[in-house]
mmCIF file of C-alpha atoms in Angstrom:
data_model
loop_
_atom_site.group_PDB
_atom_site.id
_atom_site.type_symbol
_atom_site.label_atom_id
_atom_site.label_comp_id
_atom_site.label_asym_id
_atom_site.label_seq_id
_atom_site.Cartn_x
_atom_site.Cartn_y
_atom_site.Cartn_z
ATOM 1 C CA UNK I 1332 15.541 21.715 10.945
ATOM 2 C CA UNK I 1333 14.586 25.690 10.200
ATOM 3 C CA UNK I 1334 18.203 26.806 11.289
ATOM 4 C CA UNK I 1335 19.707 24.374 8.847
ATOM 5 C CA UNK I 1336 17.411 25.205 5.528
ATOM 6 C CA UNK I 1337 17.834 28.983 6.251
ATOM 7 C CA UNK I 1338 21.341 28.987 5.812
ATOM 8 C CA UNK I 1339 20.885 25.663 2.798
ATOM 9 C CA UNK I 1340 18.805 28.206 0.979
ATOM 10 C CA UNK I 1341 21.437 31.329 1.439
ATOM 11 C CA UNK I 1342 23.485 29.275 -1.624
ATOM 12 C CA UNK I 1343 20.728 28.744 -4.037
ATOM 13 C CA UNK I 1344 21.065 31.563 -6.923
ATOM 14 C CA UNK I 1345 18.281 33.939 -7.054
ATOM 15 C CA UNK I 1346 17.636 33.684 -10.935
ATOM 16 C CA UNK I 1347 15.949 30.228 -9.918
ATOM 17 C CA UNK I 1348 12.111 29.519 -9.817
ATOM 18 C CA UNK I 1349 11.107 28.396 -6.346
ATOM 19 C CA UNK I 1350 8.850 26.106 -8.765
ATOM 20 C CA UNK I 1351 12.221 25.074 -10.247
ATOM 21 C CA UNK I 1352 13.158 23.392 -6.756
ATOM 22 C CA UNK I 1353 9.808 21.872 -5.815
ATOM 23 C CA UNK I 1354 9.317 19.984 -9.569
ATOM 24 C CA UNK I 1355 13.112 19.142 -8.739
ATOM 25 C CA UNK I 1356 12.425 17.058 -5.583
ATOM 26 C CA UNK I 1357 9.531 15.376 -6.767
ATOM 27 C CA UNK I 1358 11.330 14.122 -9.561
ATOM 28 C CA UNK I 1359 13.782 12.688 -6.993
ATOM 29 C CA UNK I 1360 11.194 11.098 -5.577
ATOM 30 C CA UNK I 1361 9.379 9.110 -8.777
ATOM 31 C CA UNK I 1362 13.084 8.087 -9.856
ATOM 32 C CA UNK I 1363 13.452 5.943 -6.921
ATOM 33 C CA UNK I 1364 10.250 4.726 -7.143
ATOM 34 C CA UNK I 1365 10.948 3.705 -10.845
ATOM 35 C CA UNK I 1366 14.253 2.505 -9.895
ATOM 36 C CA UNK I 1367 12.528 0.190 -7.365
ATOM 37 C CA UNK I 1368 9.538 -0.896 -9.356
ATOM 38 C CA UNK I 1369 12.315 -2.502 -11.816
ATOM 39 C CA UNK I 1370 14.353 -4.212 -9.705
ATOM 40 C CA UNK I 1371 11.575 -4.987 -6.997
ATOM 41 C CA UNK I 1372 8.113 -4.625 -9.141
ATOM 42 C CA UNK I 1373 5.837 -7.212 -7.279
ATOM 43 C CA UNK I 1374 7.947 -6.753 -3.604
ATOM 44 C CA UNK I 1375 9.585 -10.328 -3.926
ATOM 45 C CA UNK I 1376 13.059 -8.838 -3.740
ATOM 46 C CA UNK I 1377 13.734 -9.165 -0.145
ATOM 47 C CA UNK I 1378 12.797 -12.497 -0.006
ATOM 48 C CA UNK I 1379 15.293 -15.459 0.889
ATOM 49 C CA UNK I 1380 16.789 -16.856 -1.750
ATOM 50 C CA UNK I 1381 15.524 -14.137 -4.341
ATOM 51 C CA UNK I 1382 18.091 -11.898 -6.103
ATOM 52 C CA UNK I 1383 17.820 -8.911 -3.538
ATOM 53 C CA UNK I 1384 18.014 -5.529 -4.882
ATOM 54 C CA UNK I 1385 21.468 -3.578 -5.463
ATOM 55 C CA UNK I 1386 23.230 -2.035 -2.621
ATOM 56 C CA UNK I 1387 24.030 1.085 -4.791
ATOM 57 C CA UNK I 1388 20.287 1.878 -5.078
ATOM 58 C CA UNK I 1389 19.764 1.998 -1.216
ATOM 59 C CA UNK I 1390 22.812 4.959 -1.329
ATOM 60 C CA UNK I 1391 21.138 6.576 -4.380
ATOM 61 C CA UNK I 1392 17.354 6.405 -2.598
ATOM 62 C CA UNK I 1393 18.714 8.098 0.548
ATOM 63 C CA UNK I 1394 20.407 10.531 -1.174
ATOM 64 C CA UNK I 1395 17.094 10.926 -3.266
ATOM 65 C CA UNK I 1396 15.185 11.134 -0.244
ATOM 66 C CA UNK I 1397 17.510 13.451 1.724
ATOM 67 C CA UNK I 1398 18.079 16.042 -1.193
ATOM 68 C CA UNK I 1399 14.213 15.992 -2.010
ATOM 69 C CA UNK I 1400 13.189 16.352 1.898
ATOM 70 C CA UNK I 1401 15.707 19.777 1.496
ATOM 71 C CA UNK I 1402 14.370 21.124 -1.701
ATOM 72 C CA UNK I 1403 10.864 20.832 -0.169
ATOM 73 C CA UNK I 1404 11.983 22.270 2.787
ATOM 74 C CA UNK I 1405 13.708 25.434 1.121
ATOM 75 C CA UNK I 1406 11.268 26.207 -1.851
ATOM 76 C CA UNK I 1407 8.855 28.144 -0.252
ATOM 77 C CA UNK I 1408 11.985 30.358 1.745
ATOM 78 C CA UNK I 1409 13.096 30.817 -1.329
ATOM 79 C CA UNK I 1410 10.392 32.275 -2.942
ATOM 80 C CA UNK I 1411 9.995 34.705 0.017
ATOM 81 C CA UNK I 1412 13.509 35.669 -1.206
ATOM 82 C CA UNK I 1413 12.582 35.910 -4.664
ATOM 83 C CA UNK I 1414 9.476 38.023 -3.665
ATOM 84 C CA UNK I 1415 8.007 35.344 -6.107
ATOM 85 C CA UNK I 1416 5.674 33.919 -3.395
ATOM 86 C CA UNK I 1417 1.991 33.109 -5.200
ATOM 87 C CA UNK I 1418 -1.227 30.842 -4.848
ATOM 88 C CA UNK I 1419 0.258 29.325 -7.867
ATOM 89 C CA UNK I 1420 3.392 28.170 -5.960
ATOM 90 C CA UNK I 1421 1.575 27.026 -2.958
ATOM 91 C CA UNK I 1422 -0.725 24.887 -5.240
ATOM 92 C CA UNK I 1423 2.347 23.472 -6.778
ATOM 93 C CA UNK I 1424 4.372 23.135 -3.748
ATOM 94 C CA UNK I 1425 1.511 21.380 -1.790
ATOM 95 C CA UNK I 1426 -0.323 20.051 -4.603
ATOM 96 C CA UNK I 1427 3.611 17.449 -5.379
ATOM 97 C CA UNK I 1428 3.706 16.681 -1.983
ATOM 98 C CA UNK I 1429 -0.081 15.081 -1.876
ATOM 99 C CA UNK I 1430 1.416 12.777 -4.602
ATOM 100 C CA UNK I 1431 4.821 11.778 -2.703
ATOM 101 C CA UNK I 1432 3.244 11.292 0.518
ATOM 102 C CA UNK I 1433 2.246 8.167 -1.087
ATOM 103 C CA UNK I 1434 5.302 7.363 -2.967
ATOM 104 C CA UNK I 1435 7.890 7.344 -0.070
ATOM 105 C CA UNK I 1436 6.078 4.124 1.458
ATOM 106 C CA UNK I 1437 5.617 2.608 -1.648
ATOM 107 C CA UNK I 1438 9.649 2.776 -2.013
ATOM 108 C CA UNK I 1439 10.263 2.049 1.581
ATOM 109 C CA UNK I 1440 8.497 -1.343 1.389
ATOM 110 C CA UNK I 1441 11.020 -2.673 -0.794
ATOM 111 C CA UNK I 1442 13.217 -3.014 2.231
ATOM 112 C CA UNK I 1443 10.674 -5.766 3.422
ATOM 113 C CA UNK I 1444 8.705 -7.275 0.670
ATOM 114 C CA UNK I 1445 5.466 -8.962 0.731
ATOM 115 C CA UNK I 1446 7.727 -12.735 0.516
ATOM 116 C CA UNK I 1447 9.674 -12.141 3.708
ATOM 117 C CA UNK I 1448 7.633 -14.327 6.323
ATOM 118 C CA UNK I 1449 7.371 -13.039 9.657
ATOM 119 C CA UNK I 1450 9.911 -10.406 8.795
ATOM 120 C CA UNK I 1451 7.833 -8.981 5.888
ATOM 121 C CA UNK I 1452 4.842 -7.128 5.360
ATOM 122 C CA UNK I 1453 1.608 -8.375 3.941
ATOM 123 C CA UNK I 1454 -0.018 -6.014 0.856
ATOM 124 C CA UNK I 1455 -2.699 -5.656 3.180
ATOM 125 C CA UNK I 1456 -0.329 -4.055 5.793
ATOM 126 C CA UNK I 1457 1.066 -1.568 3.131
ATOM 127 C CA UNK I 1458 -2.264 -0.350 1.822
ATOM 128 C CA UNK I 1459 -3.405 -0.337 5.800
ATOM 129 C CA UNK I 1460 -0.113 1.835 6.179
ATOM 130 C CA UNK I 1461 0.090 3.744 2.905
ATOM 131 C CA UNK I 1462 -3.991 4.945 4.071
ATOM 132 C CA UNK I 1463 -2.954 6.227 7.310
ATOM 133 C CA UNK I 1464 0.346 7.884 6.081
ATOM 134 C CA UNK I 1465 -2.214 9.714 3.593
ATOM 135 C CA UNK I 1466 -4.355 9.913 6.485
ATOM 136 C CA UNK I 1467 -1.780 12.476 8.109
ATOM 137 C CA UNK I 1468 -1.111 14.752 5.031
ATOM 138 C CA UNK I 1469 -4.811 15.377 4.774
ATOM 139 C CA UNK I 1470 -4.964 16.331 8.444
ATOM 140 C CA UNK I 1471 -2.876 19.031 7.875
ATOM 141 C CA UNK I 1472 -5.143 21.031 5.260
ATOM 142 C CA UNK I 1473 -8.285 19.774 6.685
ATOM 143 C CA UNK I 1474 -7.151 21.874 9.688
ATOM 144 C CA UNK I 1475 -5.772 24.698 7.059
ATOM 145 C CA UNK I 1476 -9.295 24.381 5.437
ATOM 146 C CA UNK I 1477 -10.849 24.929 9.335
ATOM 147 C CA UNK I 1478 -8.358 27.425 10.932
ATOM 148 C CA UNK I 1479 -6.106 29.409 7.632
ATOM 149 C CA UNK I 1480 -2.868 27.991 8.965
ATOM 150 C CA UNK I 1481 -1.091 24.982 7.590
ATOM 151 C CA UNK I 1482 0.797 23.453 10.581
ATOM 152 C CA UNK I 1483 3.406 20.819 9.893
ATOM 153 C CA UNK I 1484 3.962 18.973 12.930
ATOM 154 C CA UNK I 1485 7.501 17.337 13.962
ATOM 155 C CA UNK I 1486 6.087 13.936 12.360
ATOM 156 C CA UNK I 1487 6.890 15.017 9.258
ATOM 157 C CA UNK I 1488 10.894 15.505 9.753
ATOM 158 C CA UNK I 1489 11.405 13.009 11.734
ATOM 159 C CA UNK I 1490 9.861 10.586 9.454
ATOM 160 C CA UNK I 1491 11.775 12.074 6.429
ATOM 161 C CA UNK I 1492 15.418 11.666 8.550
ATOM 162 C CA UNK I 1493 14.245 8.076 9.607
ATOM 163 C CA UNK I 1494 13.582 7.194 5.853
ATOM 164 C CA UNK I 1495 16.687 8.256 5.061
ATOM 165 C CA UNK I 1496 18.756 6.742 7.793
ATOM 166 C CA UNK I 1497 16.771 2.787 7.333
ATOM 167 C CA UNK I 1498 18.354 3.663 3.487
ATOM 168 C CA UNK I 1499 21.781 4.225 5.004
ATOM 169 C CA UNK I 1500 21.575 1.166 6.940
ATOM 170 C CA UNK I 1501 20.083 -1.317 4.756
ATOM 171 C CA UNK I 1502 23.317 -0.364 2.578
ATOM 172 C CA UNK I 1503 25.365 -0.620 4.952
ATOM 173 C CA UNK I 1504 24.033 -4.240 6.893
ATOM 174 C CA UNK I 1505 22.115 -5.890 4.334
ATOM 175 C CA UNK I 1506 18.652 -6.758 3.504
ATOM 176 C CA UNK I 1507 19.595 -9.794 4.957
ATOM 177 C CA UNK I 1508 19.943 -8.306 8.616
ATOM 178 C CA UNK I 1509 15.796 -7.379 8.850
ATOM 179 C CA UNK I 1510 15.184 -11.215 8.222
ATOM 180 C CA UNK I 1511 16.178 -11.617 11.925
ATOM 181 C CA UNK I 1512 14.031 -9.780 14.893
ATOM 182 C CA UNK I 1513 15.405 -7.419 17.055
ATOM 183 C CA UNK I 1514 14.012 -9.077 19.784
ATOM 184 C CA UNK I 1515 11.995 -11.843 21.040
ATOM 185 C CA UNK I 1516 9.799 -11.843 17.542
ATOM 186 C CA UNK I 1517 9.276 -8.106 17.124
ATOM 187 C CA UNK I 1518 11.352 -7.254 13.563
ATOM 188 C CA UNK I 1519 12.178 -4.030 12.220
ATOM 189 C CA UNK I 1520 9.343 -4.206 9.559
ATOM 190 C CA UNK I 1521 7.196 -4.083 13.019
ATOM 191 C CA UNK I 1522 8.980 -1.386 14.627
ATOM 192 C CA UNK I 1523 8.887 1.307 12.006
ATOM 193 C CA UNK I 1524 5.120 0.211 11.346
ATOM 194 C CA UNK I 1525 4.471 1.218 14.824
ATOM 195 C CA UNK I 1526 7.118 3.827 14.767
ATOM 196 C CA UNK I 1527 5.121 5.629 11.604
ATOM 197 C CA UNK I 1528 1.814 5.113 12.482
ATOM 198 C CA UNK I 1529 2.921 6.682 16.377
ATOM 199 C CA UNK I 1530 3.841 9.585 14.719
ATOM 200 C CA UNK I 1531 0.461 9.585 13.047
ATOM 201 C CA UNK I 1532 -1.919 8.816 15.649
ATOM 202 C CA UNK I 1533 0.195 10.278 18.767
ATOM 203 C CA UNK I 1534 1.370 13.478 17.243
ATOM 204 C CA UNK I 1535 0.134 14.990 13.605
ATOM 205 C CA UNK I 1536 -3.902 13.848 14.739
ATOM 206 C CA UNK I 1537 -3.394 15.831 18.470
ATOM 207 C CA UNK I 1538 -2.014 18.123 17.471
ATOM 208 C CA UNK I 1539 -4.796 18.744 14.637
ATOM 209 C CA UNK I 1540 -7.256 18.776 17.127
ATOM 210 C CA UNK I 1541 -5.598 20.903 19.238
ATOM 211 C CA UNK I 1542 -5.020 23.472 16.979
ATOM 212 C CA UNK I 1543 -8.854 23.274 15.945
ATOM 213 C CA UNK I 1544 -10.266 22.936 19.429
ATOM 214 C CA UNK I 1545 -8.192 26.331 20.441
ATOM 215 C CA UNK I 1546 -9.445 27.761 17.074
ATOM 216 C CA UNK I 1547 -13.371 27.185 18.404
ATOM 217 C CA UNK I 1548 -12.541 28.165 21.143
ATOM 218 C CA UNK I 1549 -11.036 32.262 20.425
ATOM 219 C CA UNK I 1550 -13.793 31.634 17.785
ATOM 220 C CA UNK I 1551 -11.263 32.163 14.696
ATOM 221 C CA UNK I 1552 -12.543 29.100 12.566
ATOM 222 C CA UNK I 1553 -13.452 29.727 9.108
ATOM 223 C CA UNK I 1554 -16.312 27.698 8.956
ATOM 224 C CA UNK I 1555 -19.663 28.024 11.127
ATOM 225 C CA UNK I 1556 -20.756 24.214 11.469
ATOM 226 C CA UNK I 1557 -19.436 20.670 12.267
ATOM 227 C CA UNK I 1558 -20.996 19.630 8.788
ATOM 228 C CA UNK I 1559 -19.016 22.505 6.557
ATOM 229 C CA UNK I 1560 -15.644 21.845 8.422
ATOM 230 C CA UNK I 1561 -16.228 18.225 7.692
ATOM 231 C CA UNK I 1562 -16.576 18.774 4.080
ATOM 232 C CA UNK I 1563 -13.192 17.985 3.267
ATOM 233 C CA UNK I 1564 -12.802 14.736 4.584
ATOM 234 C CA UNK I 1565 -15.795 12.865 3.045
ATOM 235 C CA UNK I 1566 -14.086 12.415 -0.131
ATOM 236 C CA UNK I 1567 -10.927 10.861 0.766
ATOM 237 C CA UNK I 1568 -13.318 9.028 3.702
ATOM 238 C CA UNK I 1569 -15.645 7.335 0.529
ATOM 239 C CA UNK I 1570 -12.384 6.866 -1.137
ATOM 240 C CA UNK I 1571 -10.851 4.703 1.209
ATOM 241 C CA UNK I 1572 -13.513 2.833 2.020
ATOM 242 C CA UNK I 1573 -14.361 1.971 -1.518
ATOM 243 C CA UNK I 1574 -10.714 0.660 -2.142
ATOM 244 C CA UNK I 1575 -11.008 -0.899 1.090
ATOM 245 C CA UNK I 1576 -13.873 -3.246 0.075
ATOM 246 C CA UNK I 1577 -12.174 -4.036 -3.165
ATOM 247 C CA UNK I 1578 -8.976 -5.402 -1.067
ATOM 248 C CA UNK I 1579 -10.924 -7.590 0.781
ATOM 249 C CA UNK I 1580 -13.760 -8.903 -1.854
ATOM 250 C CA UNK I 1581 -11.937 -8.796 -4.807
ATOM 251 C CA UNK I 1582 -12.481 -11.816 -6.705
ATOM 252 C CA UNK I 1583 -8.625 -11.952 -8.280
ATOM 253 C CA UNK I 1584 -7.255 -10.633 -4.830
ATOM 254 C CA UNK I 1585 -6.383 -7.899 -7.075
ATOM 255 C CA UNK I 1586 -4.173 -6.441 -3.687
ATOM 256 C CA UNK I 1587 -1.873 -9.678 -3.634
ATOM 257 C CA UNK I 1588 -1.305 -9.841 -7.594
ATOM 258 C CA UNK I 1589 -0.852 -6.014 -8.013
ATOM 259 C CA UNK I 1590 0.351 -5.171 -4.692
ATOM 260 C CA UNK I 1591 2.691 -2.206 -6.137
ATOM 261 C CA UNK I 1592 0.145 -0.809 -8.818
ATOM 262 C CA UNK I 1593 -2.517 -1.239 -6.610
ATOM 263 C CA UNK I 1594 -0.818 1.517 -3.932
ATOM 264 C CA UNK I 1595 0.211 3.792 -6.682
ATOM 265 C CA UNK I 1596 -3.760 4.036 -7.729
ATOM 266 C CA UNK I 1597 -4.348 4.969 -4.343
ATOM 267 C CA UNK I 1598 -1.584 7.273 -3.794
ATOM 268 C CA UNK I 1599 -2.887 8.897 -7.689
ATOM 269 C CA UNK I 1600 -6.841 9.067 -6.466
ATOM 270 C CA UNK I 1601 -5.762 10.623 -3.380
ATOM 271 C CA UNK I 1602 -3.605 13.239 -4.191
ATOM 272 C CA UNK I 1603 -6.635 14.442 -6.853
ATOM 273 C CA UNK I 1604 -9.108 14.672 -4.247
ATOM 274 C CA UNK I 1605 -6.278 16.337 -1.947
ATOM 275 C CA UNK I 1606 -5.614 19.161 -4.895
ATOM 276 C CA UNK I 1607 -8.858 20.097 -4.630
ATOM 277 C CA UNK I 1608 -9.589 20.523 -0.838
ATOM 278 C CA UNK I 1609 -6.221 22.343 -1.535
ATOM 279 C CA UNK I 1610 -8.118 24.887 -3.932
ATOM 280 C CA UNK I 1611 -10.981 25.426 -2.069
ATOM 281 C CA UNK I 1612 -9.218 26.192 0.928
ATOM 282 C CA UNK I 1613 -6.458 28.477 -0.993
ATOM 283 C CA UNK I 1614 -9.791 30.365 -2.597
ATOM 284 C CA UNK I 1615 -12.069 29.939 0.626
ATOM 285 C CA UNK I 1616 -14.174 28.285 -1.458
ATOM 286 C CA UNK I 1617 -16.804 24.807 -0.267
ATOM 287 C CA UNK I 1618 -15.402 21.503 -0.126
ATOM 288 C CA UNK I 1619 -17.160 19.176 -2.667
ATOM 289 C CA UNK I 1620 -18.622 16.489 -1.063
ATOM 290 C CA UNK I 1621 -18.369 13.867 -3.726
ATOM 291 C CA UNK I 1622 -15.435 13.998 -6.069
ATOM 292 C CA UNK I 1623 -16.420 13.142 -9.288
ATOM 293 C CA UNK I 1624 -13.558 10.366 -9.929
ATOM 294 C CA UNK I 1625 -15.132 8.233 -7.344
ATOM 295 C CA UNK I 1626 -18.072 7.537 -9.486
ATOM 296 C CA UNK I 1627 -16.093 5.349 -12.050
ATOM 297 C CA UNK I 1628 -14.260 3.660 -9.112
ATOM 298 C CA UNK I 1629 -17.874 3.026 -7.363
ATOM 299 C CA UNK I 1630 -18.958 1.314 -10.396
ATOM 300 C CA UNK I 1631 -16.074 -0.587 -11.182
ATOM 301 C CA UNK I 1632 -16.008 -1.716 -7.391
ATOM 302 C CA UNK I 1633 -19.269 -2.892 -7.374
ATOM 303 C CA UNK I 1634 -18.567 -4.969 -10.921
ATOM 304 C CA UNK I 1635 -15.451 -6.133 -9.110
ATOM 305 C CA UNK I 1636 -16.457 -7.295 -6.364
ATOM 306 C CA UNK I 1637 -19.991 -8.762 -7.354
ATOM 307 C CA UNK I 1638 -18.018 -10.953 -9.902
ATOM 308 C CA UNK I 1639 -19.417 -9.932 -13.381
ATOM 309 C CA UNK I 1640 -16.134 -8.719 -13.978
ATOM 310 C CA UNK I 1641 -14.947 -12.235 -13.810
ATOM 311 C CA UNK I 1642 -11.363 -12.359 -15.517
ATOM 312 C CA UNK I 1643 -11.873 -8.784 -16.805
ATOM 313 C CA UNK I 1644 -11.218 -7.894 -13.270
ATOM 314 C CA UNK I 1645 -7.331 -7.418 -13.671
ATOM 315 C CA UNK I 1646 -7.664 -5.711 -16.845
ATOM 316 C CA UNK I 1647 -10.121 -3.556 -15.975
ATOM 317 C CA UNK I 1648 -7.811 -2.011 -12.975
ATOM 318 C CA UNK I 1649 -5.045 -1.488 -15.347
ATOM 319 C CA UNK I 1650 -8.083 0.179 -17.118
ATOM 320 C CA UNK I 1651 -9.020 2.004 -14.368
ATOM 321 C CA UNK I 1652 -5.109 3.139 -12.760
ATOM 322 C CA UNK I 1653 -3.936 4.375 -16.395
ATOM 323 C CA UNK I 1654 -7.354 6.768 -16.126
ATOM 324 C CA UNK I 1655 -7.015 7.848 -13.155
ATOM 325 C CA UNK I 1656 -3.392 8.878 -13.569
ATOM 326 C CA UNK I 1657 -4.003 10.615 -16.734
ATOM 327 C CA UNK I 1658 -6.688 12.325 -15.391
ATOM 328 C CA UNK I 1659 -4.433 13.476 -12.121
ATOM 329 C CA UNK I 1660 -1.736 14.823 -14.656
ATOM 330 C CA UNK I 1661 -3.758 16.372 -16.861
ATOM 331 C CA UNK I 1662 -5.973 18.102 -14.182
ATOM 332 C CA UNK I 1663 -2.125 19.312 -12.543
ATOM 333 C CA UNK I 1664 -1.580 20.681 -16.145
ATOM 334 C CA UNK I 1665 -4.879 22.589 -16.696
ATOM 335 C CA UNK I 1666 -4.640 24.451 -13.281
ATOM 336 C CA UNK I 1667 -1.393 25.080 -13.317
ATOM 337 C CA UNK I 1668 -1.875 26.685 -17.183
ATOM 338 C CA UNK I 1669 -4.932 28.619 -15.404
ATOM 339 C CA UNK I 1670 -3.293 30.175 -12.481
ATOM 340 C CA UNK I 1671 -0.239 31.082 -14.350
ATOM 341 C CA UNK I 1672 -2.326 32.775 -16.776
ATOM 342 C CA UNK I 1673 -4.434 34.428 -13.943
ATOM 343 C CA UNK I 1674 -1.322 36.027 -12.132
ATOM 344 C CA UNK I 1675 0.835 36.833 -15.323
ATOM 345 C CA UNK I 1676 3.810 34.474 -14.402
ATOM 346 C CA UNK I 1677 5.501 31.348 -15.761
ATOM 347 C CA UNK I 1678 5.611 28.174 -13.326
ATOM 348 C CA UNK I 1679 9.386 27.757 -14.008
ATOM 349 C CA UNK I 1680 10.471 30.995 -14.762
ATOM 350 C CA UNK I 1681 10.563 34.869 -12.572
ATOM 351 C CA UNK I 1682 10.336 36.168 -15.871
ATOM 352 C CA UNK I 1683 6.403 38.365 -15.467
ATOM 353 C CA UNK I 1684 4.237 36.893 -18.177
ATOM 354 C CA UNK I 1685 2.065 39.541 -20.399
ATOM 355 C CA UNK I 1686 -1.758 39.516 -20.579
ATOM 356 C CA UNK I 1687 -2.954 37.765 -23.615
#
């Protein structure tokens, strides 16, 4: 898609922050989401015989999708343009996209719900697929954080076109139409599941290794041990496998009676602990090895799941994804204040800020 977003970004006027554009697709993306969480908050939309969501919202979402995939995709030409290119960009720029990598599934799933039979997905199937979709966006800096070069592979277009193109098409056919297989019992909520986590497994994770492997070998990497280029991926690894055992011992089945809130949690914890491998790899500073956020969620986990929450258990995550999501925002705001500060620029402006 280069050739198309280098002549996309020829028409976008030069007195506009690249920051501007990036803050602009995200926003894309969290109004679907809220669109969807109204009409579709606990994923029973789809179902038969519920009222299914509007057809008008499937042409909105892909042009939502589309226009967001473009903005992300011309931002950072743009600030090359600009000559406005700066760590505080690439923070921003990357920093957004940890948080929609989990926000385009949770949108997607509407298509399918949770009360869809055979033709739906379980909530344990979207968290399973949500975790390896995040899976694939930390790949990408963990081999940044290893080799100095961020290497997008095809996985991530062609998911972005196919989002937008099952959008089209449920418009256009009907929710009604992925109640029915494609063939012998295989439906499309199976095909893209295989069809995303393919792109995962069979290209972005290669390709990862490959890059990494031929970095040890011209001896290029950045860091000098198995244990310090491993850094990076304990954090999200403890994450996971915390919310993991909360799924499956909850008490409540906290998945099944928050399935939507329950992702978006996720999605928030994970783009935190993504913002910082982010930083230290920007700064070629050391991974952390235990973010500090996992702490609270260890001990609420371990409440959970022993039962002394008891019925506190539901409250107590509401608790716990209102915490985390102020603490993701306000973290976003704090570095963002820093770094602008730091350089002596604005995060939505070209306009050179003066020393204080």
């Amino acid at each position: 898609m280069q050739h198309v977003w280098n002549k996309v970004v020829q028409v976008v006027p030069l007195w506009i922050a690249p920051n501007v554009l990036t803050f602009s697709g995200f926003l894309m993306i969290l109004v679907n989401y809220i669109l969807f969480s109204y009409y579709d908050w606990d994923y029973s939309a789809s179902g038969i015989g519920n009222q299914h969501i509007p057809n008008w919202l499937w042409i909105l979402a892909a042009i939502g999708n589309f226009l967001a995939y473009a903005l992300d995709s011309i931002d950072g030409k743009h600030a090359r343009r600009t000559q406005s290119s700066s760590p505080l960009g690439e923070l921003f720029d990357h920093g957004l996209d940890s948080w929609t990598a989990s926000i385009f599934p949770l949108s997607l799933f509407s298509i399918f719900g949770c009360h869809s039979g055979e033709s739906g997905l379980t909530p344990m199937k979207m968290y399973l697929v949500t975790s390896v979709v995040l899976f694939t966006f930390m790949l990408s800096h963990w081999e940044k954080y290893n080799t100095g070069v961020l290497f997008l592979p095809w996985a991530y277009d062609i998911s972005q076109l196919s989002m937008t193109l099952v959008y089209i098409l449920t418009a256009v056919v009907g929710i009604e139409t992925f109640h029915n297989p494609l063939f012998l019992r295989v439906y499309m909520a199976d095909f893209l599941i295989t069809f995303l986590v393919g792109c995962s497994l069979l290209i972005a994770l290669p390709q990862t290794l490959y890059n990494i492997v031929i970095g040890y070998r011209q001896k290029t990497l950045l860091k000098n041990s198995v244990y310090e280029g491993l850094l990076p991926l304990f954090s999200p690894s403890i994450l996971f496998i915390f919310l993991t055992v909360w799924t499956i011992f909850s008490p409540c089945n906290i998945l099944h009676r928050q399935p939507r809130l329950f992702l978006w949690m996720v999605g928030v914890l994970f783009s935190n602990v993504t913002c910082r491998v982010i930083i230290c790899q920007m700064s070629n500073t050391r991974s952390e090895v235990f973010h500090w956020l996992l702490w609270p969620l260890a001990l609420v986990v371990c409440l959970a799941v022993s039962g002394y929450l008891g019925t506190m258990e539901e409250l107590t995550f509401f608790v716990v994804t209102a915490f985390a999501s102020a603490a993701h925002i306000h973290y976003g705001i704090c570095v963002g204040k820093q770094l602008s500060k730091h350089f002596h620029i604005y995060v939505f402006s070209l306009k050179k800020r003066y020393a204080d």
